Tab-separated table of C-alpha atoms in Angstrom:
chain	number	residue	atom	x	y	z
A	1	MET	CA	57.762	-32.316	28.811
A	2	ARG	CA	55.208	-34.707	27.321
A	3	LYS	CA	52.859	-34.092	30.230
A	4	ARG	CA	53.169	-30.305	29.796
A	5	LYS	CA	52.483	-30.533	26.036
A	6	SER	CA	49.463	-32.709	26.709
A	7	THR	CA	48.101	-30.170	29.183
A	8	ILE	CA	48.612	-27.303	26.722
A	9	PHE	CA	46.889	-29.154	23.857
A	10	GLY	CA	44.049	-30.118	26.179
A	11	ALA	CA	43.522	-26.484	27.136
A	12	ILE	CA	43.541	-25.406	23.487
A	13	GLY	CA	41.004	-28.104	22.617
A	14	LEU	CA	38.716	-27.073	25.467
A	15	SER	CA	38.901	-23.407	24.371
A	16	ALA	CA	38.037	-24.339	20.789
A	17	MET	CA	35.059	-26.380	21.924
A	18	LEU	CA	33.768	-23.514	24.038
A	19	LEU	CA	34.194	-21.069	21.130
A	20	LEU	CA	32.364	-23.336	18.717
A	21	GLY	CA	29.614	-23.836	21.243
A	22	ALA	CA	29.225	-20.073	21.677
A	23	CYS	CA	29.074	-19.506	17.895
A	24	SER	CA	26.449	-22.204	17.449
A	25	SER	CA	24.314	-20.727	20.226
A	26	ALA	CA	24.396	-17.216	18.732
A	27	LYS	CA	23.491	-18.534	15.306
A	28	GLY	CA	20.612	-20.545	16.697
A	29	ASP	CA	19.177	-17.537	18.547
A	30	THR	CA	19.272	-15.385	15.425
A	31	GLU	CA	17.554	-18.010	13.296
A	32	SER	CA	14.783	-18.441	15.853
A	33	GLY	CA	14.038	-14.715	15.923
A	34	ALA	CA	15.681	-14.173	19.309
A	35	GLY	CA	18.899	-12.536	18.217
A	36	SER	CA	20.664	-9.789	20.105
A	37	GLU	CA	18.436	-6.780	20.715
A	38	ASP	CA	21.553	-4.639	20.291
A	39	LYS	CA	21.888	-5.474	16.589
A	40	SER	CA	22.025	-2.398	14.360
A	41	TYR	CA	20.021	-2.017	11.164
A	42	ASN	CA	20.236	0.348	8.210
A	43	LEU	CA	16.978	-0.245	6.381
A	44	LYS	CA	15.524	0.998	3.100
A	45	MET	CA	11.865	1.967	2.848
A	46	SER	CA	10.008	2.593	-0.408
A	47	VAL	CA	7.067	4.997	-0.818
A	48	THR	CA	5.181	5.113	-4.122
A	49	VAL	CA	4.365	8.837	-4.161
A	50	ASN	CA	6.281	12.025	-3.416
A	51	ASP	CA	7.555	13.576	-0.207
A	52	SER	CA	4.586	15.943	0.174
A	53	SER	CA	2.149	13.032	0.567
A	54	THR	CA	0.661	11.648	3.775
A	55	TRP	CA	2.385	8.343	2.953
A	56	TYR	CA	5.799	9.970	3.184
A	57	LYS	CA	4.933	11.889	6.354
A	58	ALA	CA	3.896	8.664	8.071
A	59	ALA	CA	7.071	6.944	6.875
A	60	GLU	CA	9.040	9.852	8.356
A	61	LYS	CA	7.226	9.400	11.660
A	62	LEU	CA	8.141	5.710	11.728
A	63	ALA	CA	11.785	6.454	10.893
A	64	ASN	CA	12.067	9.252	13.469
A	65	ASP	CA	10.289	7.305	16.207
A	66	MET	CA	12.414	4.224	15.569
A	67	LYS	CA	15.629	6.235	15.633
A	68	GLU	CA	14.625	7.885	18.909
A	69	GLU	CA	13.458	4.677	20.589
A	70	THR	CA	16.677	2.814	19.683
A	71	ASP	CA	19.165	5.710	20.020
A	72	GLY	CA	19.960	5.407	16.317
A	73	ARG	CA	20.504	1.639	16.389
A	74	ILE	CA	17.722	1.128	13.834
A	75	ASN	CA	17.901	3.591	10.975
A	76	ILE	CA	15.295	3.770	8.179
A	77	GLU	CA	16.074	5.665	4.978
A	78	ILE	CA	12.986	6.607	2.947
A	79	TYR	CA	12.888	6.633	-0.851
A	80	PRO	CA	9.841	8.417	-2.392
A	81	ASN	CA	8.499	8.091	-5.937
A	82	GLU	CA	9.450	4.409	-6.235
A	83	GLN	CA	13.119	5.321	-6.603
A	84	LEU	CA	14.174	1.815	-5.559
A	85	SER	CA	12.081	0.155	-8.272
A	86	GLY	CA	12.687	2.552	-11.147
A	87	GLY	CA	9.224	4.069	-10.814
A	88	ASP	CA	7.440	0.704	-11.071
A	89	SER	CA	5.187	0.110	-8.047
A	90	GLY	CA	4.514	-3.488	-9.151
A	91	LYS	CA	8.216	-4.195	-9.026
A	92	GLY	CA	8.264	-2.362	-5.691
A	93	VAL	CA	6.086	-4.967	-3.945
A	94	GLU	CA	8.107	-7.760	-5.529
A	95	LEU	CA	11.334	-6.248	-4.179
A	96	LEU	CA	9.829	-6.084	-0.692
A	97	ALA	CA	8.595	-9.690	-0.824
A	98	LYS	CA	12.046	-10.846	-1.944
A	99	GLY	CA	13.843	-8.807	0.727
A	100	GLN	CA	15.651	-6.512	-1.701
A	101	THR	CA	13.957	-3.616	0.074
A	102	ASP	CA	13.094	-3.760	3.758
A	103	LEU	CA	9.891	-1.775	4.293
A	104	SER	CA	7.287	-0.051	2.171
A	105	PHE	CA	3.960	1.703	1.931
A	106	HIS	CA	2.089	0.063	-0.955
A	107	SER	CA	-1.550	-0.207	-1.909
A	108	THR	CA	-3.303	-3.580	-1.829
A	109	ILE	CA	-4.235	-2.796	-5.424
A	110	ILE	CA	-0.559	-3.125	-6.326
A	111	TYR	CA	-0.251	-6.289	-4.219
A	112	SER	CA	-2.916	-7.773	-6.515
A	113	ILE	CA	-0.086	-8.311	-8.974
A	114	LEU	CA	1.246	-10.953	-6.568
A	115	ASP	CA	-2.159	-12.440	-5.750
A	116	PRO	CA	-5.585	-11.453	-7.167
A	117	ARG	CA	-7.224	-12.017	-3.762
A	118	PHE	CA	-5.900	-8.633	-2.628
A	119	GLY	CA	-8.287	-7.031	-5.117
A	120	VAL	CA	-11.270	-7.790	-2.870
A	121	ALA	CA	-10.430	-4.737	-0.724
A	122	SER	CA	-11.059	-2.473	-3.720
A	123	ALA	CA	-14.100	-4.186	-5.192
A	124	PRO	CA	-16.399	-1.620	-6.867
A	125	PHE	CA	-18.779	0.298	-4.584
A	126	LEU	CA	-18.038	-2.103	-1.705
A	127	PHE	CA	-17.799	0.486	1.108
A	128	LYS	CA	-20.279	3.270	1.772
A	129	ASP	CA	-18.034	5.279	4.087
A	130	THR	CA	-14.977	5.209	6.340
A	131	ASP	CA	-16.969	3.721	9.243
A	132	GLY	CA	-17.397	0.539	7.219
A	133	VAL	CA	-13.726	0.636	6.236
A	134	ASP	CA	-12.560	0.907	9.865
A	135	LYS	CA	-14.778	-1.964	10.997
A	136	VAL	CA	-13.548	-4.317	8.291
A	137	PHE	CA	-9.832	-3.524	8.482
A	138	GLY	CA	-9.892	-3.514	12.279
A	139	GLY	CA	-11.408	-6.973	12.260
A	140	GLU	CA	-11.789	-10.093	10.154
A	141	GLY	CA	-11.036	-8.454	6.805
A	142	GLY	CA	-7.749	-6.924	7.978
A	143	ASP	CA	-6.686	-10.216	9.571
A	144	ALA	CA	-7.400	-12.080	6.339
A	145	ILE	CA	-5.309	-9.658	4.268
A	146	ALA	CA	-2.447	-9.891	6.784
A	147	ASP	CA	-2.490	-13.698	6.487
A	148	ILE	CA	-2.253	-13.551	2.687
A	149	LEU	CA	0.587	-11.020	2.960
A	150	ARG	CA	2.535	-13.419	5.193
A	151	GLU	CA	2.153	-16.088	2.512
A	152	LYS	CA	3.815	-13.633	0.105
A	153	GLY	CA	6.723	-12.800	2.418
A	154	VAL	CA	5.458	-9.565	3.967
A	155	GLU	CA	4.617	-8.893	7.624
A	156	THR	CA	1.916	-6.259	8.124
A	157	LEU	CA	2.734	-3.490	10.600
A	158	GLY	CA	-0.430	-1.489	9.962
A	159	PHE	CA	-3.029	-0.410	7.423
A	160	GLY	CA	-2.926	3.098	6.008
A	161	GLU	CA	-5.375	4.811	3.703
A	162	ASN	CA	-4.985	6.035	0.177
A	163	GLY	CA	-8.702	6.734	0.328
A	164	PHE	CA	-11.683	6.394	-1.949
A	165	ARG	CA	-10.651	6.595	-5.571
A	166	GLN	CA	-12.138	9.359	-7.736
A	167	ILE	CA	-11.948	9.823	-11.498
A	168	THR	CA	-10.531	12.838	-13.352
A	169	ASN	CA	-10.443	13.687	-17.044
A	170	SER	CA	-9.831	16.484	-19.516
A	171	LYS	CA	-12.995	16.120	-21.646
A	172	HIS	CA	-16.267	16.487	-19.733
A	173	GLU	CA	-18.182	15.683	-16.545
A	174	ILE	CA	-18.740	11.978	-15.919
A	175	LYS	CA	-22.309	11.361	-14.730
A	176	SER	CA	-23.060	7.953	-16.264
A	177	PRO	CA	-21.344	4.981	-17.927
A	178	GLU	CA	-22.184	6.577	-21.282
A	179	ASP	CA	-19.857	9.477	-20.436
A	180	LEU	CA	-16.933	7.050	-20.196
A	181	LYS	CA	-17.410	5.371	-23.564
A	182	GLY	CA	-14.193	5.360	-25.572
A	183	MET	CA	-12.335	7.470	-23.011
A	184	LYS	CA	-8.709	6.444	-22.394
A	185	ILE	CA	-8.381	6.113	-18.623
A	186	ARG	CA	-5.143	5.211	-16.875
A	187	ILE	CA	-5.627	2.490	-14.268
A	188	PRO	CA	-3.258	0.460	-12.056
A	189	GLY	CA	-1.992	-2.652	-13.799
A	190	ILE	CA	-4.368	-5.259	-12.412
A	191	THR	CA	-6.926	-7.298	-14.306
A	192	MET	CA	-9.871	-6.474	-12.041
A	193	TYR	CA	-9.659	-2.761	-12.872
A	194	THR	CA	-9.245	-3.536	-16.562
A	195	ASP	CA	-12.427	-5.619	-16.500
A	196	LEU	CA	-14.263	-2.980	-14.446
A	197	TYR	CA	-13.517	-0.111	-16.840
A	198	ARG	CA	-14.323	-2.191	-19.890
A	199	GLU	CA	-17.733	-2.908	-18.364
A	200	LEU	CA	-18.152	0.875	-18.035
A	201	GLY	CA	-17.311	1.313	-21.725
A	202	ALA	CA	-13.945	3.018	-21.235
A	203	ASP	CA	-10.608	2.183	-22.853
A	204	PRO	CA	-8.451	1.300	-19.802
A	205	THR	CA	-4.713	1.893	-20.104
A	206	THR	CA	-2.043	0.672	-17.686
A	207	MET	CA	1.203	2.527	-17.008
A	208	THR	CA	3.441	3.269	-14.040
A	209	PHE	CA	2.277	6.224	-11.982
A	210	SER	CA	5.501	8.128	-12.677
A	211	GLU	CA	4.393	8.426	-16.344
A	212	VAL	CA	0.847	9.635	-15.683
A	213	PHE	CA	1.360	13.409	-15.453
A	214	THR	CA	3.266	13.620	-18.741
A	215	SER	CA	0.805	11.309	-20.510
A	216	LEU	CA	-2.130	13.465	-19.394
A	217	GLN	CA	-0.266	16.608	-20.404
A	218	GLN	CA	0.442	15.237	-23.878
A	219	GLY	CA	-3.077	13.845	-24.336
A	220	THR	CA	-1.893	10.250	-24.637
A	221	ILE	CA	-4.599	9.449	-22.098
A	222	HIS	CA	-7.757	11.420	-21.250
A	223	GLY	CA	-8.092	10.666	-17.574
A	224	GLN	CA	-7.029	8.686	-14.534
A	225	GLU	CA	-8.427	7.579	-11.188
A	226	ASN	CA	-6.866	8.086	-7.767
A	227	PRO	CA	-7.744	9.300	-4.279
A	228	ILE	CA	-7.811	13.028	-3.535
A	229	ASP	CA	-4.442	12.993	-1.745
A	230	VAL	CA	-2.631	11.594	-4.771
A	231	ILE	CA	-4.477	13.912	-7.180
A	232	HIS	CA	-3.530	16.895	-5.032
A	233	SER	CA	0.047	15.969	-4.089
A	234	SER	CA	0.855	15.026	-7.702
A	235	LYS	CA	-0.683	18.301	-9.010
A	236	LEU	CA	-2.900	16.498	-11.503
A	237	ASN	CA	-5.188	19.543	-11.471
A	238	GLU	CA	-2.621	21.167	-13.761
A	239	VAL	CA	-3.493	18.661	-16.529
A	240	GLN	CA	-7.097	17.670	-15.654
A	241	ASP	CA	-10.230	19.825	-15.693
A	242	TYR	CA	-12.971	17.533	-14.342
A	243	ILE	CA	-13.322	15.285	-11.311
A	244	THR	CA	-16.206	13.005	-10.352
A	245	THR	CA	-16.356	12.105	-6.651
A	246	TRP	CA	-18.085	8.736	-6.849
A	247	ASN	CA	-16.113	6.810	-4.154
A	248	TYR	CA	-16.211	3.832	-6.483
A	249	SER	CA	-13.284	1.908	-5.010
A	250	TYR	CA	-11.497	2.029	-1.669
A	251	ASP	CA	-7.711	1.970	-1.652
A	252	PRO	CA	-6.034	0.723	1.540
A	253	LEU	CA	-2.305	0.920	2.148
A	254	VAL	CA	-0.094	-1.709	3.715
A	255	LEU	CA	2.785	-0.613	5.910
A	256	GLY	CA	4.814	-3.769	5.477
A	257	ILE	CA	8.215	-5.176	6.365
A	258	ASN	CA	9.947	-8.106	4.699
A	259	LYS	CA	8.875	-11.167	6.690
A	260	LYS	CA	12.244	-12.916	6.631
A	261	LEU	CA	13.888	-9.769	8.017
A	262	PHE	CA	11.160	-9.375	10.640
A	263	ASP	CA	11.416	-13.033	11.715
A	264	SER	CA	15.198	-12.695	12.152
A	265	MET	CA	14.830	-9.835	14.643
A	266	SER	CA	14.770	-10.121	18.415
A	267	LYS	CA	11.348	-10.330	20.056
A	268	GLU	CA	11.943	-6.862	21.488
A	269	ASP	CA	12.620	-5.371	18.058
A	270	GLN	CA	9.630	-7.181	16.557
A	271	GLU	CA	7.365	-5.720	19.238
A	272	LEU	CA	8.852	-2.261	18.674
A	273	PHE	CA	8.220	-2.459	14.923
A	274	LYS	CA	4.642	-3.638	15.538
A	275	LYS	CA	3.995	-0.807	17.993
A	276	LEU	CA	5.592	2.035	16.019
A	277	GLY	CA	4.331	0.690	12.681
A	278	LYS	CA	0.742	0.617	13.946
A	279	GLU	CA	1.108	4.170	15.278
A	280	ALA	CA	2.586	5.410	11.980
A	281	ALA	CA	-0.240	3.802	9.952
A	282	GLU	CA	-2.905	5.279	12.254
A	283	TYR	CA	-1.207	8.667	11.946
A	284	GLN	CA	-1.299	8.419	8.160
A	285	VAL	CA	-5.038	7.654	8.199
A	286	LYS	CA	-5.694	10.545	10.590
A	287	ILE	CA	-3.835	13.203	8.588
A	288	ALA	CA	-5.154	11.878	5.257
A	289	ARG	CA	-8.735	12.311	6.433
A	290	GLU	CA	-8.018	15.702	7.978
A	291	LYS	CA	-6.305	16.960	4.844
A	292	GLU	CA	-8.882	15.799	2.315
A	293	ALA	CA	-11.363	18.667	2.879
A	294	ASN	CA	-8.599	21.257	2.503
A	295	GLN	CA	-7.221	19.473	-0.557
A	296	ILE	CA	-10.655	19.500	-2.202
A	297	ASP	CA	-10.940	23.255	-1.546
A	298	ALA	CA	-7.490	23.782	-3.056
A	299	LEU	CA	-8.349	21.748	-6.166
A	300	LYS	CA	-11.582	23.703	-6.608
A	301	SER	CA	-9.701	26.986	-6.238
A	302	SER	CA	-7.278	25.848	-8.942
A	303	GLY	CA	-10.181	25.519	-11.375
A	304	MET	CA	-11.075	21.830	-11.246
A	305	GLN	CA	-14.795	21.250	-11.756
A	306	PHE	CA	-16.233	18.784	-9.212
A	307	TYR	CA	-19.271	16.600	-9.809
A	308	GLU	CA	-20.945	14.343	-7.197
A	309	PRO	CA	-23.302	11.769	-8.752
A	310	THR	CA	-26.858	11.364	-7.462
A	311	GLU	CA	-28.044	8.079	-5.926
A	312	GLU	CA	-29.767	7.226	-9.209
A	313	GLU	CA	-26.598	7.881	-11.182
A	314	LEU	CA	-24.555	5.771	-8.766
A	315	ALA	CA	-27.069	2.964	-9.207
A	316	SER	CA	-26.410	2.961	-12.959
A	317	PHE	CA	-22.669	2.597	-12.348
A	318	LYS	CA	-23.226	-0.226	-9.840
A	319	GLU	CA	-25.448	-2.080	-12.267
A	320	ALA	CA	-22.863	-1.738	-15.030
A	321	VAL	CA	-20.060	-3.294	-12.950
A	322	GLN	CA	-22.058	-6.216	-11.491
A	323	PRO	CA	-20.316	-8.630	-13.926
A	324	VAL	CA	-17.077	-7.892	-12.040
A	325	TYR	CA	-18.551	-9.506	-8.906
A	326	ASP	CA	-19.876	-12.412	-10.966
A	327	LYS	CA	-16.375	-13.052	-12.323
A	328	TYR	CA	-14.242	-12.390	-9.238
A	329	LYS	CA	-16.243	-13.823	-6.338
A	330	ASP	CA	-14.674	-17.245	-7.019
A	331	ILE	CA	-11.204	-15.728	-7.449
A	332	TRP	CA	-11.436	-13.794	-4.186
A	333	GLY	CA	-13.181	-16.611	-2.374
A	334	GLU	CA	-16.611	-16.523	-0.802
A	335	ASP	CA	-15.342	-16.327	2.794
A	336	LEU	CA	-12.947	-13.481	2.022
A	337	LEU	CA	-15.625	-11.501	0.184
A	338	LYS	CA	-18.038	-11.999	3.107
A	339	ALA	CA	-15.396	-10.705	5.520
A	340	PHE	CA	-15.288	-7.468	3.522
A	341	GLN	CA	-19.030	-7.213	3.072
A	342	ASN	CA	-19.627	-7.608	6.815
A	343	GLN	CA	-19.925	-3.926	7.704
């Protein structure tokens, strides 16, 4: 009897050791980023603007492609208009960095809240055209931004395009810095834009984008600045009469995923996110550029008055904002600024 009991207890002990060994192995694989490729995910993705925007359409492409590629194993639910952050895009990037949301499309301008170095991508009159943009973001400049994003807890899947930012207002055409004097202009809540508009003589005002339409309608502010896609998709033409197309600041988008989440995934899932994320970002850039001409025609047809400054007028704006470069070149860093100036 004693021998039989000893055999039974020995078998139980061996089984327990094997079970513990199996559990430890699975845990180790997951922590090293090599977890089971069969793991299911229900992920939340935040988009700043509404569901008629190119941002949302690209997010839909990513969600649909991911669902198809994984037979529904990886599901992405999209939340437009910063629903997950209560309308606050600044809080939106913080939630992504902390892992309280999983993916997002956010502008590097908003990421400047986390680190002022992101502001280099939108330095005033930095890019002449989209050819320069594509060269920089497809090379050293894009790599540098991706490295800073990793420091902040975000893995870059691709760069989208909010476009060149234009200025609208309800008072008059803007042809020179003098036309901006005393005008209340809504800007994103970063210091670089505050300094820039003060140099131009305006009265810059920060508020969440969800409040902009009503504030323009009520006359709390006189104008705002955004790319054509946002102006069109948000129907700002209903509360703004004038638009100046001065291409003063480029606004890139980051299609990002929380880094801790990304690092916990299997290598196969990481590669799939990189592949489909890059395709979704490229798709967003493509349709944004295709749509812009039609959106401009639609805004003109609605009654908005467009003004394109001359080279001489642009020179006066550039001269007025030179102090911004003098102040921020040390904040951005000389090497980072050179990476963006190398077009």
